[in-house]
């Protein structure tokens, strides 16, 4: 069965026809063709499918698409403004905070969610905020560095 | 005497940029990864992101039993489900065309694309279904009725070698898939004359790669050609095995590696999830996708070999290592594949980073009814260096010598030749030890508090293995083509497979550096068997070394053509001309220069419109037989590493806190320091997971007990210590712009450093991995009650005593 849902996706109010048993992860990837949200484990453990629901990071594999009805969803495709990279994205590039890149979209959304409510996080708070995003390549060191640096850029209002 | 490749390319080397003129190589953070923006925006396309019109989906049917005979397979109910398009079983693939790893052993390859008569592990693939959606394919897979006769399973590698053990593959072979020996010098004499001899036992566990991207493939069939986008570490090797498994010529198969979400060795083998969608695409005329679920990745791909060790050493009382005897038993799991190299690698790794002239070593790789073991980052080295380096610490204690001094006394030195012919080039092992010791305050280690300990360990690794996976004219080579475009840019066509480590960036940088172009003026075309030249794949720390050298020779070839033309025009020598800032300068005359585009245009004008292009290849000039004879040089260079870990163990709870981690790595000239640090930091994560967290657990029935990221835990951002990376050593004369490997060797000393630190912190001796907090807590309790000190080597002496002599060995390599 499918149902019409209305929600805000990446800043735009949309109407969509969603299968009732489809996760929002599959809905975003298959129906909306937004493949930046990754399928890593589909059991809420790896964080590769992290999206923001009403500003909070969640695992898209654990939520049904129809549950987005009336809410706001932001994916990695929705964080650039006017064609410019978000400072967190820019710092991930500049600090070499990625390797294979598969965890990167989810990692960046967790970081943005953190910085939106905590503009000056300690190293521990950064590590805690991304503890649900598994990375097998980087050892997290440069990711933590990039997020701290992005926090500074954002504080300076760049 | 045949011309060596170095002599062949000598002409080209004249126009190589001099190290003092490098603007990109080794110059820190002056540029970014070429794939970084695509990855931070979510635009990079991975295999699962490739969506083609009319896509169908494939799901594999897997065995629930560790060992069973297939009596019948009934697909009628699955086929009757609306939306199901086709099914496949083992009979749909040509018999005898099994999947393996080295082409030279393809007749001995042991993995059927889909099992015909027997399943050998839980998760073995017996059938495949194709449907119009993933959900329907999943539903249909549960409707395939397979009737099994369950057979006794062998789970333990020692039990597998017993005379009466059930045969996983071949009867009367003690289930040995591979037996390897390595002998040199006069070990018996050295043992007889030594002041000190010993015998210890160690054991490591089964670990998995756990790349965040699951394995998968998307296939289409058009004009008689299969195109397969797949999660591979080597497009050409995948192409060979897919073609072989399908029974079609390699010219009918195109393999493309899209962005890859991590490999770590787990994506080197060929799999049913690649062949089945290809076959379905041919049958249905639709593109077909097959992406594994996480538990399927655990069950049906590859793991790191668990290894049990018996190690005997002979030393003088002053601490000189005279001889080593050892036996390695590697749990091979159900199949060979990339796993058959593990034996030889385990023995080779046991001959460094310490000099030892007299050796007597064997390795046995029995089959068991568990997921197949294969290559994993720091292949065999992580296990071997854990056992052999923890052992060095025990020797130091027994001899009353400072463990750092014992290591420095025996460490390999530059241009040393090993007992079986390994030829080392640059070597800064001693420097890595000294730097780590200094940074971790080794000299003040007696001042540590209760429950604190420092561990120091060393390791080495081959830099650019020559393992000949496929038979090529110049074996295990990397090839590259470069085209200079008169519109002001260059294109590099590299067979190197970027699996996340950043090889596309390395190849782009090498070409940009030589041509004086910016990074964004070099386009990189990579790993596509139709577009890019031959490359053996990303393994054995070969990509920067072999691929980087190949890229440099290719761009050098093009550069020599271009500069020779302008040398004629300007009346000078090619080597007098330099390329910098998008311009070409005549030597000694700063006024005489033209743009890169003008230079290319002028060349084309004189050459009937032909573009400036170059071809280059690089291969280790070794003996093809090294893997059979275990003699000779294995790689063009070797990297060396040391690690120091400071841990604090809560002696009440066993909780481990790695407070500090120092890594010293000799990788020649680091081409990009951020990339090298990234490799080291990632290595520490894998090493910490290996040492304190990760283990695949099995029941007696061979069922995997923890095939999820919930139950198979590896370090999160909160678990990682701060890491200080120190690069040591000098540019290597063989390496591209002086570089050696920095991806795999860096994993090897992490385990022993942390293990030793825990031993020092607790006063106990842990001989097996993982050393979890629970194990420490239990050991501390037992120590309190009984005074026992050694843990984790229980029963190994008896097991090794019962290891059978070899006979009827199918894969044998011995000298």
Coordinates of N, CA, C and O in Angstrom, one line a residue, chain A residues 21-22 26 29-30 33-48 62 76-80 83 85 88-90 92-105 108 123-142 144-146, chain B residues 29 31-33 35-37 39-46 48-49 51 57 134-135 207-214 260-262 264 289 291-294 376-377 499-501 505 672 674-675 677-679 681-683 685-686 694 707-710 712 714-718 720-723:
Chain A
X21 N 5.5 0.4 3.8 CA 6.5 -0.5 4.5 C 7.9 -0.1 4.1 O 8.9 -0.8 4.4
X22 N 8.1 1.1 3.4 CA 9.5 1.4 3.0 C 10.2 2.3 4.0 O 9.5 3.3 4.5
X26 N 15.4 3.8 2.0 CA 15.1 3.3 0.7 C 14.3 4.3 -0.1 O 14.5 4.5 -1.3
X29 N 16.6 7.0 -1.4 CA 17.5 6.5 -2.4 C 16.8 6.1 -3.7 O 17.2 6.4 -4.8
X30 N 15.7 5.3 -3.5 CA 15.1 4.7 -4.7 C 14.0 5.6 -5.3 O 13.9 5.6 -6.5
X33 N 15.8 9.4 -5.5 CA 17.2 9.3 -6.2 C 18.2 10.2 -5.5 O 19.1 10.7 -6.1
X34 N 18.1 10.3 -4.2 CA 19.1 11.0 -3.4 C 20.0 9.9 -2.8 O 19.7 9.3 -1.7
X35 N 21.1 9.5 -3.5 CA 21.9 8.4 -3.1 C 23.0 8.8 -2.2 O 23.9 7.9 -1.9
X36 N 23.1 10.0 -1.8 CA 24.2 10.4 -0.8 C 24.0 9.8 0.5 O 25.0 9.6 1.3
X37 N 22.8 9.4 0.9 CA 22.5 8.7 2.1 C 22.8 7.2 1.9 O 22.2 6.6 1.0
X38 N 23.7 6.6 2.6 CA 24.3 5.3 2.3 C 23.7 4.2 3.1 O 23.3 4.4 4.3
X39 N 23.6 3.0 2.5 CA 23.1 1.8 3.2 C 24.4 1.0 3.7 O 25.1 0.5 2.8
X40 N 24.6 1.0 5.0 CA 25.8 0.3 5.5 C 25.4 -1.0 6.2 O 26.0 -2.0 5.9
X41 N 24.4 -0.9 7.1 CA 24.1 -2.1 7.9 C 22.6 -2.4 7.9 O 22.2 -3.5 8.2
X42 N 21.8 -1.3 7.7 CA 20.4 -1.4 7.8 C 19.8 -2.0 9.1 O 18.8 -2.6 9.1
X43 N 20.6 -1.7 10.2 CA 20.1 -2.1 11.5 C 20.5 -1.1 12.5 O 20.6 -1.4 13.7
X44 N 20.7 0.1 12.1 CA 20.9 1.3 13.0 C 22.2 1.3 13.7 O 22.3 2.0 14.7
X45 N 23.2 0.6 13.2 CA 24.5 0.5 14.0 C 25.6 1.4 13.4 O 26.5 1.8 14.1
X46 N 25.6 1.5 12.0 CA 26.8 2.1 11.4 C 26.7 3.6 11.2 O 27.8 4.3 11.1
X47 N 25.5 4.2 11.1 CA 25.4 5.6 10.9 C 25.6 6.1 9.5 O 25.5 7.3 9.3
X48 N 25.9 5.3 8.6 CA 26.1 5.7 7.2 C 24.9 6.4 6.6 O 25.0 7.1 5.6
X62 N 16.1 3.1 10.2 CA 15.2 2.7 11.3 C 13.9 3.4 11.3 O 13.1 3.3 12.2
X76 N 22.4 14.9 2.9 CA 23.7 15.5 2.5 C 23.5 16.4 1.3 O 24.2 17.3 1.1
X77 N 22.5 16.0 0.5 CA 22.3 16.8 -0.7 C 21.7 18.2 -0.4 O 21.6 19.1 -1.3
X78 N 21.2 18.4 0.9 CA 20.5 19.6 1.2 C 21.3 20.6 2.1 O 20.7 21.5 2.7
X79 N 22.6 20.5 2.2 CA 23.3 21.4 3.1 C 24.1 22.4 2.5 O 24.6 23.3 3.1
X80 N 24.2 22.4 1.2 CA 24.9 23.5 0.5 C 23.9 24.7 0.4 O 22.7 24.5 0.3
X83 N 24.9 27.0 -3.9 CA 26.1 26.4 -4.6 C 27.4 26.4 -3.8 O 28.4 26.0 -4.3
X85 N 29.7 25.2 -0.5 CA 29.8 24.1 0.4 C 29.6 24.6 1.9 O 29.9 25.7 2.2
X88 N 31.4 22.7 7.2 CA 31.8 21.3 7.7 C 32.3 20.5 6.5 O 33.3 19.8 6.5
X89 N 31.6 20.7 5.3 CA 32.0 20.0 4.1 C 33.4 20.5 3.7 O 34.3 19.7 3.4
X90 N 33.6 21.8 3.7 CA 34.9 22.4 3.3 C 36.0 21.9 4.2 O 37.1 21.6 3.7
X92 N 36.1 19.1 6.0 CA 36.4 17.7 5.7 C 37.3 17.6 4.5 O 38.2 16.7 4.5
X93 N 37.2 18.5 3.5 CA 38.0 18.4 2.3 C 39.4 18.9 2.7 O 40.4 18.2 2.5
X94 N 39.5 20.1 3.4 CA 40.8 20.7 3.6 C 41.6 19.9 4.6 O 42.9 19.9 4.6
X95 N 41.0 19.2 5.6 CA 41.7 18.4 6.6 C 41.9 17.0 6.2 O 42.4 16.2 7.0
X96 N 41.6 16.6 5.0 CA 41.7 15.2 4.5 C 41.0 14.2 5.5 O 41.5 13.2 5.9
X97 N 39.7 14.7 5.9 CA 39.0 13.9 6.9 C 38.1 12.8 6.3 O 37.1 12.5 6.8
X98 N 38.6 12.3 5.2 CA 37.8 11.2 4.6 C 38.8 10.3 3.8 O 39.8 10.8 3.4
X99 N 38.4 9.1 3.7 CA 39.2 8.2 2.8 C 38.2 7.6 1.8 O 38.0 8.1 0.7
X100 N 37.6 6.5 2.2 CA 36.7 5.8 1.2 C 35.4 6.7 1.0 O 34.8 6.6 0.0
X101 N 35.1 7.5 2.0 CA 34.0 8.4 1.9 C 32.6 7.9 2.1 O 31.6 8.6 2.1
X102 N 32.5 6.6 2.4 CA 31.2 6.0 2.6 C 30.5 6.4 3.8 O 29.2 6.6 3.9
X103 N 31.2 6.7 4.9 CA 30.6 7.2 6.1 C 30.5 8.7 6.1 O 29.8 9.3 7.0
X104 N 31.1 9.4 5.1 CA 31.2 10.8 5.2 C 29.9 11.6 5.2 O 29.8 12.5 6.0
X105 N 28.9 11.3 4.3 CA 27.7 12.0 4.4 C 27.0 12.0 5.8 O 26.6 13.0 6.3
X108 N 29.1 13.9 8.4 CA 28.9 15.4 8.2 C 27.6 15.9 8.8 O 27.5 16.9 9.5
X123 N 36.5 18.4 22.5 CA 36.9 17.2 21.7 C 36.0 16.0 22.1 O 35.6 15.3 21.3
X124 N 35.8 15.9 23.4 CA 35.0 14.8 23.9 C 33.6 14.9 23.3 O 33.0 13.9 22.9
X125 N 33.0 16.1 23.3 CA 31.6 16.3 22.8 C 31.6 16.0 21.3 O 30.6 15.4 20.8
X126 N 32.6 16.3 20.6 CA 32.7 15.9 19.1 C 32.7 14.4 19.0 O 31.9 13.8 18.2
X127 N 33.6 13.8 19.7 CA 33.7 12.3 19.6 C 32.4 11.7 20.0 O 32.0 10.7 19.4
X128 N 31.8 12.2 21.0 CA 30.5 11.6 21.5 C 29.4 11.8 20.4 O 28.6 10.9 20.1
X129 N 29.4 13.0 19.7 CA 28.4 13.2 18.7 C 28.5 12.3 17.5 O 27.5 12.0 16.8
X130 N 29.7 11.9 17.2 CA 29.9 11.0 16.0 C 30.2 9.5 16.4 O 30.5 8.7 15.6
X131 N 29.9 9.2 17.7 CA 30.2 7.8 18.2 C 29.2 6.9 17.5 O 29.5 5.7 17.5
X132 N 28.1 7.4 17.0 CA 27.2 6.5 16.2 C 27.5 6.4 14.8 O 26.7 5.7 14.0
X133 N 28.5 7.0 14.3 CA 28.9 7.0 12.9 C 30.2 6.2 12.8 O 31.3 6.7 13.2
X134 N 30.1 5.0 12.3 CA 31.4 4.1 12.3 C 32.2 4.5 11.0 O 31.6 4.7 10.0
X135 N 33.5 4.6 11.3 CA 34.4 4.8 10.1 C 35.5 3.8 10.3 O 36.0 3.6 11.4
X136 N 35.8 3.1 9.2 CA 36.8 2.0 9.3 C 38.1 2.4 8.7 O 39.1 1.7 8.8
X137 N 38.1 3.6 8.1 CA 39.3 4.0 7.4 C 40.2 5.0 8.2 O 41.4 4.8 8.2
X138 N 39.6 6.0 8.8 CA 40.4 7.2 9.2 C 40.9 7.1 10.6 O 41.8 7.9 11.0
X139 N 40.4 6.3 11.5 CA 40.7 6.3 12.9 C 40.1 7.6 13.6 O 40.5 7.9 14.7
X140 N 39.3 8.3 12.8 CA 38.5 9.5 13.3 C 39.3 10.7 13.6 O 38.8 11.8 13.8
X141 N 40.7 10.6 13.6 CA 41.5 11.7 14.1 C 41.2 13.0 13.3 O 41.0 14.1 13.8
X142 N 41.3 12.8 11.9 CA 41.1 14.0 11.1 C 39.7 14.5 11.0 O 39.4 15.6 10.7
X144 N 37.6 14.5 13.6 CA 37.5 15.3 14.8 C 38.1 16.7 14.6 O 37.5 17.7 14.9
X145 N 39.3 16.6 14.0 CA 40.0 17.9 13.7 C 39.2 18.8 12.8 O 39.0 20.0 13.0
X146 N 38.6 18.2 11.7 CA 37.8 18.9 10.8 C 36.5 19.6 11.4 O 36.2 20.7 11.1
Chain B
X29 N 50.4 20.0 2.9 CA 48.9 20.1 2.6 C 48.6 21.1 1.5 O 47.6 21.8 1.6
X31 N 47.5 20.6 -1.5 CA 46.4 20.2 -2.4 C 45.5 19.3 -1.7 O 45.8 18.8 -0.6
X32 N 44.3 19.0 -2.2 CA 43.3 18.1 -1.6 C 43.1 16.9 -2.4 O 43.5 16.8 -3.6
X33 N 42.4 15.9 -1.8 CA 42.1 14.7 -2.5 C 41.2 15.0 -3.8 O 40.3 15.8 -3.6
X35 N 38.9 13.3 -5.0 CA 37.6 12.8 -4.9 C 36.9 13.5 -3.7 O 35.7 13.1 -3.4
X36 N 37.5 14.4 -3.0 CA 37.0 14.9 -1.7 C 35.6 15.6 -1.9 O 34.7 15.3 -1.2
X37 N 35.5 16.5 -2.9 CA 34.3 17.2 -3.0 C 33.1 16.3 -3.4 O 32.0 16.4 -2.9
X39 N 32.8 13.3 -2.5 CA 32.4 12.5 -1.3 C 31.7 13.3 -0.2 O 30.8 12.8 0.4
X40 N 32.1 14.6 -0.1 CA 31.4 15.4 1.0 C 30.0 15.9 0.6 O 29.3 16.3 1.4
X41 N 29.8 15.8 -0.7 CA 28.5 16.3 -1.2 C 27.5 15.1 -1.4 O 26.4 15.3 -1.8
X42 N 28.0 13.9 -1.3 CA 27.2 12.7 -1.5 C 27.0 12.4 -3.0 O 26.2 11.6 -3.4
X43 N 27.8 13.1 -3.8 CA 27.6 12.8 -5.3 C 28.5 11.7 -5.8 O 28.2 11.2 -6.9
X44 N 29.5 11.3 -5.0 CA 30.3 10.2 -5.5 C 29.4 8.9 -5.6 O 28.6 8.6 -4.8
X45 N 29.6 8.3 -6.7 CA 28.7 7.1 -7.0 C 29.4 5.8 -6.6 O 30.5 5.5 -7.1
X46 N 28.8 5.1 -5.7 CA 29.3 3.8 -5.3 C 28.4 2.7 -6.0 O 27.4 3.1 -6.6
X48 N 26.2 0.6 -5.2 CA 24.7 0.6 -4.9 C 24.0 1.8 -5.4 O 22.8 1.8 -5.5
X49 N 24.8 2.8 -5.8 CA 24.1 4.1 -6.2 C 23.8 4.0 -7.7 O 23.2 4.9 -8.3
X51 N 21.9 3.2 -10.7 CA 20.5 2.8 -10.9 C 20.3 2.9 -12.4 O 20.5 4.0 -13.0
X57 N 16.5 -7.1 -9.5 CA 17.3 -7.3 -8.3 C 17.6 -8.8 -8.1 O 16.7 -9.6 -8.3
X134 N 13.8 -5.5 -4.8 CA 14.6 -6.1 -3.8 C 13.8 -6.9 -2.8 O 14.1 -8.0 -2.4
X135 N 12.6 -6.4 -2.5 CA 11.7 -7.0 -1.5 C 11.2 -8.4 -2.1 O 11.2 -9.4 -1.4
X207 N 38.9 -12.2 12.5 CA 38.5 -10.8 12.4 C 37.9 -10.6 11.0 O 38.2 -11.4 10.1
X208 N 37.1 -9.6 10.9 CA 36.6 -9.2 9.5 C 37.0 -7.8 9.1 O 37.3 -7.0 10.0
X209 N 36.9 -7.6 7.8 CA 37.3 -6.2 7.3 C 36.4 -5.2 7.7 O 36.8 -4.1 8.1
X210 N 35.1 -5.5 7.7 CA 34.0 -4.6 8.1 C 34.1 -3.2 7.4 O 33.9 -2.2 8.0
X211 N 34.4 -3.2 6.1 CA 34.2 -2.0 5.3 C 32.8 -1.5 5.5 O 31.9 -2.4 5.5
X212 N 32.6 -0.3 5.6 CA 31.2 0.2 5.8 C 30.3 0.0 4.6 O 29.1 -0.3 4.8
X213 N 30.9 0.0 3.4 CA 30.1 -0.3 2.2 C 30.0 -1.9 2.1 O 31.0 -2.5 2.0
X214 N 28.8 -2.4 2.1 CA 28.7 -3.9 1.8 C 29.1 -4.2 0.4 O 29.1 -3.3 -0.5
X260 N 34.7 3.2 -4.1 CA 34.6 2.0 -3.3 C 34.6 2.4 -1.8 O 35.5 3.2 -1.4
X261 N 33.7 1.9 -1.1 CA 33.6 2.2 0.3 C 34.4 1.4 1.2 O 33.9 0.8 2.2
X262 N 35.7 1.3 1.0 CA 36.6 0.5 1.8 C 36.8 -0.9 1.3 O 35.8 -1.5 0.9
X264 N 40.2 -3.1 2.4 CA 41.0 -3.8 3.5 C 41.3 -5.2 3.1 O 41.6 -6.0 4.0
X289 N 20.9 -5.9 -10.2 CA 21.7 -5.4 -9.1 C 21.7 -6.4 -7.9 O 20.6 -7.0 -7.7
X291 N 23.1 -6.4 -4.0 CA 23.9 -5.8 -2.9 C 23.7 -6.7 -1.6 O 22.5 -7.0 -1.3
X292 N 24.8 -7.0 -1.0 CA 24.7 -7.9 0.1 C 24.2 -7.2 1.4 O 24.4 -6.0 1.6
X293 N 23.4 -7.9 2.2 CA 23.1 -7.4 3.5 C 24.3 -7.5 4.5 O 25.2 -8.3 4.2
X294 N 24.3 -6.8 5.6 CA 25.5 -6.9 6.4 C 25.8 -8.3 6.9 O 27.0 -8.7 6.9
X376 N 43.8 -9.7 4.3 CA 43.3 -8.6 5.0 C 44.5 -7.7 5.4 O 45.6 -8.1 5.7
X377 N 44.2 -6.4 5.2 CA 45.2 -5.3 5.4 C 46.3 -5.7 6.5 O 46.0 -6.0 7.6
X499 N 40.6 2.5 -3.5 CA 39.6 1.8 -2.7 C 39.3 2.7 -1.5 O 38.7 2.2 -0.5
X500 N 39.7 4.0 -1.6 CA 39.5 4.9 -0.4 C 40.8 5.4 0.1 O 40.9 6.5 0.7
X501 N 41.9 4.7 -0.3 CA 43.2 5.1 0.3 C 43.7 6.4 -0.4 O 44.6 7.0 0.1
X505 N 44.4 10.3 -6.3 CA 45.1 11.5 -5.9 C 46.6 11.4 -6.1 O 47.2 12.3 -6.7
X672 N 52.3 12.7 0.5 CA 51.5 13.7 1.2 C 51.3 13.3 2.6 O 50.8 12.2 3.0
X674 N 49.4 14.3 5.0 CA 48.0 14.1 5.5 C 47.6 12.7 5.1 O 46.9 12.0 5.9
X675 N 47.9 12.3 3.9 CA 47.5 11.0 3.5 C 48.2 9.9 4.3 O 47.6 8.9 4.7
X677 N 49.5 10.2 7.4 CA 48.9 10.2 8.7 C 47.6 9.5 8.7 O 47.2 8.7 9.7
X678 N 46.8 9.7 7.7 CA 45.4 9.1 7.6 C 45.6 7.6 7.6 O 44.8 6.9 8.2
X679 N 46.6 7.1 6.8 CA 46.8 5.6 6.8 C 47.2 5.1 8.2 O 46.7 4.1 8.6
X681 N 46.6 6.5 11.2 CA 45.5 6.6 12.1 C 44.5 5.5 11.9 O 43.9 5.0 12.9
X682 N 44.2 5.2 10.6 CA 43.3 4.1 10.3 C 43.8 2.8 10.7 O 43.1 1.9 11.2
X683 N 45.2 2.7 10.6 CA 45.8 1.4 11.0 C 45.7 1.2 12.5 O 45.5 0.1 13.0
X685 N 43.3 2.2 14.3 CA 41.9 1.7 14.6 C 41.8 0.2 14.4 O 41.3 -0.5 15.2
X686 N 42.3 -0.2 13.2 CA 42.2 -1.6 12.9 C 43.0 -2.5 14.0 O 42.6 -3.5 14.4
X694 N 37.7 -7.1 18.6 CA 36.9 -7.8 17.6 C 37.2 -9.3 17.6 O 38.3 -9.8 17.7
X707 N 27.1 -11.9 13.6 CA 27.3 -11.2 12.3 C 26.6 -9.9 12.1 O 25.9 -9.6 11.1
X708 N 26.7 -9.0 13.1 CA 26.1 -7.7 13.1 C 27.1 -6.7 13.7 O 27.9 -7.1 14.5
X709 N 26.9 -5.4 13.4 CA 27.8 -4.4 14.0 C 27.4 -4.2 15.5 O 28.1 -3.5 16.2
X710 N 26.2 -4.7 15.9 CA 25.8 -4.6 17.3 C 26.7 -5.5 18.1 O 27.1 -5.2 19.2
X712 N 29.4 -7.4 16.8 CA 30.8 -7.4 16.4 C 31.2 -6.0 16.5 O 31.0 -5.2 15.6
X714 N 33.6 -2.7 16.9 CA 35.0 -2.2 16.6 C 35.0 -0.7 17.1 O 34.0 -0.1 17.4
X715 N 36.2 -0.2 17.2 CA 36.3 1.1 17.9 C 35.5 2.3 17.2 O 35.5 2.4 16.0
X716 N 34.9 3.0 18.1 CA 34.2 4.3 17.7 C 35.1 5.4 18.0 O 36.2 5.2 18.5
X717 N 34.6 6.6 17.7 CA 35.4 7.8 17.9 C 35.8 7.9 19.4 O 36.8 8.5 19.8
X718 N 34.9 7.4 20.3 CA 35.2 7.5 21.7 C 36.2 6.5 22.2 O 36.8 6.7 23.3
X720 N 39.0 5.7 20.5 CA 40.3 5.9 19.9 C 41.2 6.8 20.7 O 40.8 7.8 21.2
X721 N 42.5 6.4 20.9 CA 43.4 7.2 21.6 C 43.9 8.4 20.7 O 43.6 8.4 19.5
X722 N 44.6 9.3 21.3 CA 45.2 10.3 20.5 C 46.5 9.6 19.9 O 47.0 8.7 20.5
X723 N 46.8 10.0 18.6 CA 47.8 9.3 17.9 C 48.8 10.3 17.4 O 48.5 11.3 16.8

